[in-house]
XYZ file of C-alpha atoms in Angstrom:
692
model
C 20.444 -38.220 38.102
C 17.468 -39.846 39.837
C 15.136 -36.973 38.893
C 16.388 -37.203 35.286
C 15.500 -40.903 35.108
C 12.077 -40.240 36.645
C 11.034 -37.834 33.914
C 8.075 -38.692 31.703
C 9.983 -39.946 28.646
C 8.241 -41.055 25.453
C 9.319 -44.334 23.866
C 10.081 -43.393 20.251
C 11.841 -40.073 21.061
C 13.856 -41.886 23.714
C 15.111 -44.441 21.177
C 15.923 -41.706 18.650
C 17.594 -39.521 21.280
C 19.810 -42.382 22.394
C 20.897 -43.021 18.823
C 21.613 -39.325 18.180
C 23.606 -39.023 21.414
C 25.841 -41.881 20.339
C 26.428 -40.804 16.703
C 26.130 -37.037 16.325
C 29.078 -36.029 18.589
C 31.486 -37.941 16.336
C 30.285 -36.119 13.222
C 30.317 -32.759 14.994
C 33.888 -33.306 16.182
C 35.119 -34.038 12.658
C 33.397 -30.969 11.224
C 34.609 -28.734 14.076
C 38.266 -29.754 13.679
C 38.098 -29.189 9.925
C 36.380 -25.857 10.351
C 38.913 -24.542 12.870
C 41.869 -25.489 10.686
C 40.243 -23.908 7.617
C 39.410 -20.767 9.547
C 43.038 -20.389 10.638
C 44.186 -20.626 7.022
C 41.497 -18.167 5.876
C 42.394 -15.666 8.601
C 46.044 -15.719 7.575
C 45.094 -15.201 3.911
C 42.800 -12.307 4.808
C 45.476 -10.512 6.819
C 48.023 -10.979 4.034
C 45.628 -9.614 1.407
C 44.682 -6.599 3.502
C 48.329 -5.842 4.244
C 49.202 -6.213 0.563
C 46.307 -3.940 -0.409
C 47.446 -1.389 2.158
C 50.988 -1.345 0.819
C 49.920 -1.436 -2.834
C 47.253 1.170 -2.205
C 49.829 3.600 -0.853
C 52.105 2.891 -3.800
C 49.287 3.074 -6.338
C 48.080 6.376 -4.936
C 51.575 7.749 -5.215
C 52.047 6.382 -8.738
C 48.603 7.698 -9.846
C 49.013 11.163 -8.401
C 52.683 11.694 -9.190
C 52.115 11.841 -12.992
C 49.352 14.393 -12.504
C 51.562 16.470 -10.245
C 54.352 16.094 -12.764
C 52.062 17.339 -15.551
C 51.107 20.334 -13.412
C 54.797 21.095 -12.788
C 55.604 20.589 -16.480
C 52.831 22.968 -17.480
C 54.196 25.495 -15.001
C 57.710 25.016 -16.402
C 56.387 25.870 -19.869
C 55.019 29.106 -18.458
C 58.374 29.929 -16.865
C 60.352 29.138 -20.033
C 57.881 30.794 -22.428
C 56.228 33.632 -20.491
C 53.980 34.608 -23.427
C 52.744 31.039 -24.116
C 49.718 31.107 -21.835
C 48.840 34.641 -22.856
C 47.663 33.295 -26.266
C 44.975 30.808 -27.302
C 47.594 28.448 -28.723
C 48.038 27.207 -25.132
C 44.500 25.712 -25.186
C 45.603 22.803 -27.356
C 48.412 22.033 -24.945
C 46.022 22.161 -21.983
C 43.652 19.838 -23.848
C 46.461 17.314 -24.435
C 46.977 17.151 -20.668
C 43.193 16.760 -20.189
C 43.078 13.786 -22.570
C 46.009 12.033 -20.897
C 43.941 10.705 -17.960
C 40.292 9.989 -17.307
C 40.764 11.190 -13.729
C 41.348 14.738 -14.969
C 38.224 16.775 -15.618
C 39.783 20.175 -16.178
C 43.201 21.737 -16.949
C 43.616 25.509 -16.779
C 45.939 28.420 -16.179
C 45.342 31.702 -14.382
C 47.595 34.632 -15.171
C 48.740 37.649 -13.235
C 46.646 39.993 -15.410
C 43.446 38.110 -14.467
C 43.056 36.259 -17.752
C 42.135 32.582 -17.685
C 42.355 29.690 -20.157
C 40.964 26.219 -19.673
C 40.398 22.867 -21.377
C 37.587 20.939 -19.673
C 35.250 18.032 -20.087
C 31.563 18.717 -20.847
C 28.514 17.016 -19.373
C 25.692 17.159 -21.961
C 23.123 17.370 -19.134
C 24.734 20.347 -17.326
C 23.979 23.854 -18.575
C 26.815 26.214 -19.436
C 26.057 29.920 -19.458
C 22.367 29.136 -19.006
C 21.971 26.598 -21.800
C 22.879 23.017 -22.597
C 26.013 22.368 -24.682
C 25.579 21.508 -28.380
C 24.728 17.899 -29.141
C 27.857 15.763 -29.388
C 30.074 18.122 -27.390
C 32.601 16.234 -25.246
C 34.968 18.987 -24.152
C 35.406 22.741 -24.448
C 38.070 25.405 -24.701
C 37.377 28.267 -22.362
C 39.046 31.657 -22.139
C 38.339 34.728 -20.008
C 39.885 37.874 -21.510
C 39.403 41.582 -21.159
C 38.174 43.425 -24.281
C 39.363 46.776 -25.513
C 36.661 48.555 -23.523
C 37.706 46.750 -20.316
C 34.865 44.179 -20.237
C 35.684 40.641 -19.118
C 34.272 38.125 -21.584
C 33.881 34.414 -20.786
C 34.091 32.471 -24.066
C 33.358 28.720 -24.588
C 34.311 26.856 -27.729
C 32.570 23.439 -27.755
C 34.219 20.518 -29.542
C 33.352 16.892 -30.240
C 35.521 13.850 -29.537
C 37.486 14.474 -32.779
C 38.187 18.093 -31.879
C 35.785 19.648 -34.390
C 34.155 22.917 -33.242
C 30.406 22.503 -32.667
C 29.514 25.912 -31.288
C 30.577 28.972 -29.345
C 29.022 30.656 -26.327
C 30.048 34.019 -24.858
C 28.922 36.238 -21.993
C 30.266 38.840 -19.588
C 31.756 37.632 -16.310
C 33.483 38.924 -13.206
C 35.497 35.728 -12.619
C 39.031 36.527 -11.466
C 41.325 33.511 -11.035
C 43.634 35.562 -8.811
C 40.917 35.614 -6.135
C 40.500 31.858 -6.112
C 42.065 29.732 -3.397
C 43.939 27.487 -5.774
C 45.739 30.537 -7.190
C 46.474 32.401 -3.978
C 47.587 29.406 -1.899
C 49.780 28.063 -4.684
C 51.505 31.416 -5.159
C 52.010 31.665 -1.396
C 53.422 28.137 -1.231
C 55.752 28.823 -4.157
C 55.583 25.166 -5.200
C 53.145 22.415 -6.166
C 50.055 22.629 -3.957
C 47.043 20.343 -3.409
C 43.875 22.101 -2.286
C 41.203 20.925 0.092
C 38.057 19.587 -1.569
C 36.005 22.442 -2.999
C 33.166 23.192 -5.408
C 34.320 23.781 -8.980
C 32.322 26.864 -9.868
C 32.139 26.287 -13.618
C 31.660 22.548 -13.532
C 29.232 22.206 -10.637
C 31.370 19.341 -9.285
C 33.238 18.744 -6.059
C 36.888 17.810 -6.105
C 40.382 19.061 -5.395
C 43.010 20.827 -7.413
C 46.708 20.100 -7.984
C 48.356 23.406 -8.915
C 51.883 24.645 -9.666
C 53.069 28.288 -9.957
C 55.443 29.709 -12.563
C 57.582 32.812 -12.104
C 59.695 35.329 -13.992
C 63.425 35.283 -13.742
C 63.269 37.779 -10.915
C 60.897 35.414 -9.021
C 57.675 37.325 -9.667
C 54.558 35.227 -10.144
C 53.336 35.086 -13.735
C 50.491 32.620 -13.095
C 49.389 29.215 -11.883
C 48.673 26.048 -13.844
C 46.094 23.716 -12.259
C 44.517 20.301 -12.807
C 41.113 19.380 -11.312
C 40.268 15.877 -10.104
C 36.786 15.099 -8.752
C 36.173 13.151 -5.548
C 34.007 10.826 -7.625
C 37.086 9.923 -9.606
C 38.915 8.939 -6.425
C 35.916 6.827 -5.392
C 36.046 5.080 -8.765
C 39.737 4.461 -8.144
C 38.951 2.736 -4.831
C 35.980 0.831 -6.269
C 38.181 -0.667 -8.991
C 40.649 -1.989 -6.399
C 38.428 -3.820 -3.876
C 40.051 -6.631 -1.905
C 36.889 -8.720 -1.716
C 33.166 -8.359 -2.483
C 32.379 -7.186 1.054
C 35.387 -4.915 1.589
C 35.160 -1.146 1.980
C 37.918 1.410 1.575
C 38.109 5.169 2.102
C 40.546 8.002 1.616
C 40.335 10.268 4.657
C 41.876 13.557 5.620
C 43.701 14.012 8.915
C 40.401 14.594 10.764
C 38.713 11.457 9.427
C 36.610 13.339 6.840
C 35.896 11.269 3.739
C 37.652 12.254 0.500
C 36.693 9.109 -1.434
C 34.513 6.043 -0.838
C 34.795 2.676 -2.624
C 31.004 2.292 -2.535
C 30.738 5.455 -4.671
C 28.433 7.017 -2.060
C 28.284 10.787 -1.927
C 30.798 11.853 0.685
C 30.116 15.578 0.778
C 27.338 18.149 1.084
C 26.977 21.402 -0.842
C 26.035 24.249 1.483
C 25.537 27.313 -0.741
C 28.684 26.572 -2.711
C 30.711 25.565 0.331
C 31.764 21.945 0.428
C 31.181 20.139 3.713
C 32.905 16.777 3.910
C 31.235 14.101 6.025
C 33.018 12.156 8.691
C 33.673 8.489 7.955
C 31.472 7.436 10.896
C 28.529 9.258 9.263
C 29.134 7.919 5.754
C 29.681 4.226 6.462
C 27.042 3.614 9.124
C 27.435 1.566 12.300
C 29.964 -0.889 10.836
C 32.462 1.762 9.724
C 31.946 3.728 12.946
C 32.764 0.601 14.949
C 35.876 -0.055 12.835
C 37.088 3.543 13.145
C 36.575 3.459 16.905
C 38.394 0.105 17.228
C 41.613 1.275 15.499
C 44.729 1.194 17.707
C 45.909 4.773 18.361
C 49.141 5.724 16.616
C 49.545 2.376 14.876
C 49.477 1.422 11.201
C 49.223 -2.297 11.883
C 46.270 -4.429 10.935
C 43.606 -4.847 13.577
C 40.496 -6.988 13.933
C 37.138 -6.239 15.511
C 33.657 -7.745 15.792
C 30.384 -6.180 14.714
C 26.979 -7.892 14.810
C 28.732 -11.174 15.625
C 30.926 -10.984 12.517
C 34.697 -10.506 12.536
C 36.417 -7.891 10.349
C 40.036 -7.070 9.425
C 40.948 -3.384 9.023
C 43.869 -0.957 8.663
C 44.382 2.830 8.686
C 47.581 4.009 6.921
C 48.817 7.474 5.903
C 49.268 8.210 2.208
C 52.650 9.560 0.998
C 53.437 13.180 1.987
C 54.275 13.821 -1.661
C 50.529 14.042 -2.369
C 50.589 17.385 -0.605
C 47.975 16.487 1.987
C 47.924 14.399 5.153
C 45.510 11.857 3.739
C 44.958 8.308 4.977
C 43.830 5.023 3.450
C 41.204 3.242 5.570
C 40.374 -0.373 4.636
C 38.074 -2.943 6.246
C 36.881 -6.300 5.005
C 34.769 -9.090 6.526
C 36.710 -12.194 7.371
C 33.819 -14.231 5.965
C 34.822 -13.149 2.432
C 37.898 -15.317 2.850
C 36.434 -18.070 4.987
C 33.410 -18.561 2.736
C 35.083 -21.079 0.364
C 36.177 -23.082 3.379
C 32.723 -22.725 4.877
C 31.222 -24.160 1.696
C 33.487 -27.149 2.055
C 32.506 -27.432 5.701
C 28.869 -27.208 4.732
C 29.308 -29.995 2.226
C 30.927 -32.136 4.884
C 28.197 -31.240 7.334
C 25.498 -31.963 4.751
C 27.037 -35.354 3.992
C 27.185 -36.159 7.706
C 23.633 -34.975 8.241
C 22.326 -37.015 5.307
C 24.115 -40.111 6.563
C 22.824 -39.500 10.089
C 19.334 -38.783 8.777
C 19.257 -42.074 6.886
C 20.255 -43.899 10.032
C 17.640 -41.980 12.032
C 14.968 -42.920 9.477
C 15.875 -46.584 9.757
C 15.856 -46.421 13.563
C 12.642 -44.387 13.425
C 10.880 -47.021 11.324
C 12.042 -49.831 13.563
C 11.086 -47.945 16.704
C 7.707 -47.038 15.197
C 6.717 -50.688 14.916
C 6.786 -50.875 18.696
C 6.150 -47.297 19.867
C 3.515 -46.015 17.400
C 0.726 -48.390 18.526
C 1.551 -47.712 22.188
C 1.485 -43.925 21.659
C -1.884 -44.117 19.889
C -3.275 -46.210 22.725
C -1.938 -43.642 25.215
C -3.697 -40.833 23.296
C -6.873 -42.873 23.277
C -6.714 -43.329 27.052
C -6.237 -39.553 27.475
C -9.279 -38.866 25.290
C -11.284 -41.370 27.335
C -10.271 -39.555 30.525
C -11.141 -36.131 29.120
C -14.190 -37.203 27.026
C -12.750 -35.336 24.028
C -14.486 -35.861 20.688
C -15.330 -39.129 19.026
C -13.742 -42.417 20.018
C -10.537 -43.311 18.154
C -10.593 -46.497 16.031
C -9.237 -49.770 17.379
C -5.472 -50.145 17.147
C -4.118 -53.212 15.374
C -0.536 -54.424 15.838
C 1.463 -57.522 14.886
C 2.694 -57.604 18.479
C 0.381 -59.799 20.533
C 0.679 -57.890 23.828
C -0.248 -54.603 22.135
C -3.316 -56.185 20.510
C -4.524 -57.456 23.915
C -4.003 -54.002 25.431
C -5.907 -52.384 22.545
C -8.980 -54.596 23.084
C -8.954 -53.793 26.807
C -8.867 -50.040 26.116
C -11.734 -50.332 23.605
C -13.791 -52.032 26.316
C -12.922 -49.230 28.762
C -13.914 -46.609 26.157
C -17.325 -48.167 25.526
C -17.996 -48.637 29.254
C -17.040 -45.063 30.209
C -19.132 -43.507 27.426
C -22.110 -45.628 28.436
C -21.535 -44.644 32.065
C -21.448 -40.936 31.125
C -24.894 -41.258 29.526
C -26.403 -41.871 32.957
C -24.010 -40.003 35.258
C -22.845 -36.350 34.861
C -19.814 -36.136 32.598
C -17.931 -34.023 35.150
C -18.312 -36.745 37.745
C -17.157 -39.459 35.349
C -14.116 -37.360 34.329
C -13.322 -36.745 37.997
C -13.489 -40.465 38.772
C -11.287 -41.409 35.793
C -8.653 -38.773 36.513
C -8.315 -39.561 40.238
C -8.107 -42.506 42.583
C -11.477 -41.629 44.127
C -13.911 -44.537 44.491
C -17.564 -44.295 43.543
C -19.414 -44.576 46.852
C -22.542 -43.307 48.580
C -22.427 -39.979 50.359
C -22.279 -36.284 49.729
C -21.543 -32.862 51.156
C -23.217 -29.504 51.464
C -22.452 -26.878 48.844
C -23.941 -23.560 47.781
C -24.924 -23.856 44.133
C -27.637 -22.945 41.612
C -30.482 -25.271 40.576
C -32.347 -25.065 37.259
C -35.750 -26.580 36.400
C -37.402 -26.364 32.994
C -40.763 -27.655 31.802
C -42.909 -27.473 28.675
C -46.250 -25.707 28.861
C -49.364 -27.882 28.243
C -47.252 -30.908 27.376
C -49.879 -33.357 28.675
C -52.463 -31.960 26.268
C -49.957 -32.031 23.436
C -49.055 -35.674 24.112
C -52.722 -36.642 23.646
C -53.023 -34.769 20.345
C -49.686 -35.499 18.654
C -48.563 -38.924 17.314
C -46.076 -40.582 19.605
C -43.242 -40.716 17.006
C -43.550 -37.026 16.221
C -43.725 -36.202 19.941
C -40.591 -38.241 20.591
C -38.664 -36.380 17.875
C -39.764 -32.981 19.161
C -39.064 -33.758 22.818
C -35.637 -35.153 21.818
C -34.814 -31.930 20.001
C -35.805 -29.988 23.139
C -33.722 -32.228 25.427
C -30.762 -32.017 23.043
C -30.948 -28.202 23.004
C -31.056 -27.948 26.809
C -28.250 -30.502 27.283
C -25.964 -28.819 24.751
C -26.416 -25.330 26.248
C -26.135 -26.454 29.872
C -22.873 -28.261 29.104
C -21.545 -25.258 27.171
C -22.301 -22.988 30.132
C -20.421 -25.282 32.585
C -23.559 -26.823 34.080
C -24.437 -30.426 34.949
C -27.585 -32.219 33.767
C -29.062 -34.029 36.763
C -32.014 -35.832 35.227
C -34.923 -35.669 32.783
C -38.330 -35.556 34.504
C -40.920 -36.415 31.840
C -40.869 -33.231 29.756
C -38.783 -31.396 32.347
C -35.026 -31.013 32.864
C -33.209 -30.607 36.161
C -29.671 -29.189 36.096
C -27.309 -27.481 38.498
C -24.187 -25.345 38.523
C -21.300 -25.529 41.006
C -20.760 -29.312 41.188
C -19.002 -31.660 40.840
C -16.298 -29.045 40.152
C -16.297 -25.681 41.945
C -17.561 -22.836 39.787
C -17.534 -19.139 40.485
C -20.519 -17.112 39.223
C -22.650 -20.259 39.017
C -25.837 -18.173 39.277
C -24.713 -16.051 36.330
C -23.981 -19.093 34.133
C -27.392 -20.580 35.004
C -29.182 -17.375 33.949
C -27.199 -17.166 30.703
C -28.009 -20.813 29.970
C -31.744 -20.232 30.635
C -31.839 -17.316 28.186
C -29.922 -19.264 25.538
C -32.331 -22.199 25.920
C -35.247 -19.780 25.539
C -33.712 -18.289 22.349
C -33.056 -21.805 21.065
C -36.670 -22.838 21.673
C -37.824 -19.763 19.731
C -35.769 -20.955 16.747
C -37.160 -24.511 17.079
C -40.721 -23.161 17.282
C -40.126 -21.082 14.151
C -39.064 -24.236 12.288
C -42.032 -26.215 13.618
C -44.467 -23.457 12.618
C -43.121 -23.604 9.054
C -43.872 -27.341 9.142
C -47.388 -26.654 10.410
C -46.651 -27.994 13.901
C -47.775 -26.573 17.202
C -45.052 -24.618 19.111
C -43.744 -25.654 22.534
C -43.459 -22.953 25.192
C -40.760 -23.303 27.856
C -40.916 -22.316 31.532
C -37.800 -22.108 33.728
C -37.210 -21.672 37.446
C -33.757 -20.906 38.943
C -32.743 -20.756 42.611
C -29.390 -20.550 44.459
C -29.118 -22.246 47.845
C -27.029 -24.551 50.048
C -27.987 -28.155 49.220
C -26.578 -31.640 49.666
C -24.719 -32.881 46.557
C -23.336 -36.372 46.079
C -24.131 -40.012 45.293
C -27.594 -41.068 46.474
C -29.204 -44.533 46.242
C -27.913 -48.011 47.037
C -24.617 -49.786 46.439
C -26.168 -51.600 43.491
C -27.623 -48.466 41.928
C -26.823 -44.872 42.773
C -27.332 -41.439 41.285
C -25.233 -38.267 41.459
C -27.726 -35.542 42.328
C -28.583 -32.636 44.618
C -31.220 -32.784 47.335
C -32.554 -30.292 49.826
C -35.016 -27.487 50.336
C -33.292 -25.376 47.658
C -34.222 -27.966 45.025
C -37.888 -27.725 46.011
C -37.753 -23.937 45.773
C -36.287 -24.089 42.234
C -39.005 -26.534 41.180
C -41.678 -24.287 42.744
C -40.319 -21.285 40.834
C -40.641 -23.167 37.553
C -44.273 -23.928 38.308
C -45.067 -20.436 39.570
C -44.608 -19.106 36.035
C -48.133 -20.425 35.284
C -49.672 -18.097 37.896
C -48.108 -14.923 36.474
C -47.810 -15.786 32.788
C -44.010 -15.453 32.903
C -41.330 -17.627 31.274
C -38.121 -17.244 33.354
C -38.552 -16.924 37.099
C -35.551 -16.518 39.446
C -35.259 -16.123 43.206
C -33.780 -13.203 45.099
C -30.689 -15.281 45.967
C -29.958 -15.712 42.248
C -30.381 -11.987 41.671
C -28.087 -11.258 44.626
C -25.410 -13.685 43.347
C -25.414 -12.543 39.715
C -25.565 -8.832 40.552
C -26.367 -5.941 38.288
C -25.567 -7.866 35.099
C -29.114 -9.221 35.109
C -32.047 -7.316 33.682
C -35.021 -8.348 35.844
C -38.335 -7.033 37.049
C -39.895 -7.879 40.431
C -42.928 -10.157 40.492
C -43.959 -10.584 44.101
C -42.953 -12.069 47.431
C -44.318 -15.605 47.471
C -44.646 -18.342 50.065
C -42.940 -21.619 49.216
C -44.056 -24.916 50.602
C -41.884 -25.866 53.583
C -40.819 -22.270 54.314
C -42.456 -19.773 56.609
C -40.891 -16.637 55.216
C -41.844 -15.356 51.813
C -39.136 -14.907 49.188
C -38.977 -12.211 46.515
C -39.043 -13.527 42.963
C -38.205 -11.873 39.631
C -38.757 -12.359 35.942
C -35.442 -12.569 33.986
C -35.621 -10.392 30.851
C -31.992 -10.395 29.694
C -28.355 -10.175 30.721
C -25.584 -7.673 30.074
C -22.176 -8.774 28.795
C -23.008 -12.234 27.452
C -23.397 -11.334 23.804
C -25.629 -9.081 21.726
C -28.278 -11.770 21.327
C -28.884 -11.833 25.111
C -28.814 -8.079 25.697
C -32.240 -6.848 26.843
C -34.245 -4.977 24.216
C -35.120 -1.325 24.949
C -38.759 -2.425 25.435
C -37.627 -4.961 28.064
C -35.608 -2.312 29.882
C -38.611 0.014 29.851
C -40.890 -2.765 31.091
C -38.471 -3.495 33.933
C -38.361 0.192 34.929
C -42.155 0.578 34.963
C -42.733 -2.691 36.830
C -40.037 -1.875 39.407
C -41.642 1.500 40.124
C -45.128 -0.043 40.389
C -43.900 -2.880 42.641
C -42.135 -0.389 44.934
C -45.440 1.503 45.375
C -47.327 -1.756 45.965
C -44.783 -2.950 48.549
C -45.029 0.388 50.363
C -48.852 0.154 50.174
C -49.027 3.485 48.400
C -52.307 4.407 46.785
C -50.649 5.111 43.409
C -49.672 1.460 42.953
C -52.867 0.728 41.025
C -52.224 3.595 38.612
C -48.618 2.566 38.102
C -49.571 -1.009 37.171
C -52.219 0.414 34.847
C -49.473 2.486 33.270
C -47.504 -0.721 32.688
C -50.540 -2.293 31.027
C -51.162 0.858 29.023
C -47.689 0.727 27.444
C -47.588 -3.083 27.279
C -51.195 -4.267 26.803
C -50.119 -7.921 26.423
C -48.202 -8.067 29.719
C -49.745 -10.964 31.740
C -47.957 -10.043 34.983
C -49.506 -6.565 35.124
C -52.964 -8.086 34.504
C -52.520 -10.560 37.379
C -51.410 -7.860 39.827
C -54.211 -5.516 38.753
C -56.846 -8.161 39.510
C -55.559 -8.136 43.054
C -55.337 -4.366 43.398
C -58.585 -3.331 41.770
C -61.553 -3.140 44.154
C -64.122 -5.863 43.619
């Protein structure tokens, strides 16, 4: 509890949170109680509807299929009572009357013991019959397969329109024998009404099943079989017309769970070279149906519920009547949300009303809290920006509350004082002082860092020739460029020395790769001066050339001066070396001179060429120095040009020969000058090597 109270709470959110904690639970409780009671009612309704659909579905299936089976038996009875009836074409009209009695029937036919065949069937105008499309307007056809006098089997189609008028006739030889078909053989073997497994109807190009009935002579010899075809698509239409709810799904399955019909009218079978392959319900319905089928209680016809993707469903799996002739089952599942949705809408309305009422109260509390908290929060943001020196100063905050106005004026004074302070002291030091309890006092400590000195070439001469106002503008542009780049590369401006700038890297905050950042900054300053010079040349002004010296060393860094006036700076021998390196550029005609310690710290990412080992005032040992030509990995604009890389290679080879006092050193430096005639360094070294 203590840690909770010690958290960094904001004023306005705290007021709003307190209000919400006191009001929202009441509204939530009311909605929750209403929702639970409505859900209980909806669940009961859903289970009743599914159970009613299950019972009615079984009855409807029986009532829909019984008339068709009865018609098949009646047709067979006609054949038994009038054995010659189906042996003449007058039977086609009777078969057609059975066809027209139900939209579920697509074909009615009879196969006789002599191999003849007569059929009344529906016609699809887009499906070819005997290699050609039916005549325009044809809706059904009479078909007969009879043997001619010469023994040839002829398959004859007589196409008719909806009124029964003949539109055309098509005839061709065939080898179709109904006695070899499954519907004929199995029905004769059964000796009674028989329902086939789903199969491909050869003449129609459709998949369905057949209800067939045999008829016999008085001495119980088979005369033939009457049959009625029903497509699986018709069963699917039957299920689709009797959906419990918009999201419900229902299937007729065989005993193995293979799909006979699907309420979504999806194709439930595959045609493999004329052989029908039914698909299992778990393959047809996707993950949801597979989950429902797996969740069914074994050996039970009761309703069951299951969850899928966080949604609850009600389902049942019931056998269809044995009178259908097959062990088929009715599988039904429906989302509970179809029944709870009306209640959910009511709940949503209640919730919306509660939310609107709560929101209005929150707005009122928010406005009242804002009068107090908004000015305080803005002042807090302003203090944070002062501490971090982020962007421009925020405007003064006005408030009708007297205490807040007094606090605002005090913060404005702090802002102005800190920004003025940062103009004379490194920003990093000011930020460090503001963000900590450290006092500003004299003293320092030793630290290994990198020092940078820059200076303008021939500035004294320029100051005598150029008007003072113009000189001030140009020197300000130069100082602004150096300051901006040094700050961007994590450096600290120490001071401005006439036309020179002193900066360092590695203090007040620790900085890895400080030598690398100093070299990158020096090159960026050099590129920036080139752009400034290009602008000045266009204005007819004389360019300013920059010289830079960089050295890494252990120096003393801290506050130096008196208690009344102090300066944050670095002092020590390393500072003198950096200053000497800046000046040494004049002797060799170079622009960026770095010490060996810088090269050692920054590593192979620098592109340099050796100049010479020089003696520095105050040091006995000579130190190697280099000219910085570019850096790798800091951007394309700082990558060394191929000419710079070549110059570095030639100079390195020549310097190695000179250091080893080899006689070919003179020739190697001449080679440098031959390829780069304007190279001042090679000229200086050659004046020393050439015999006088």
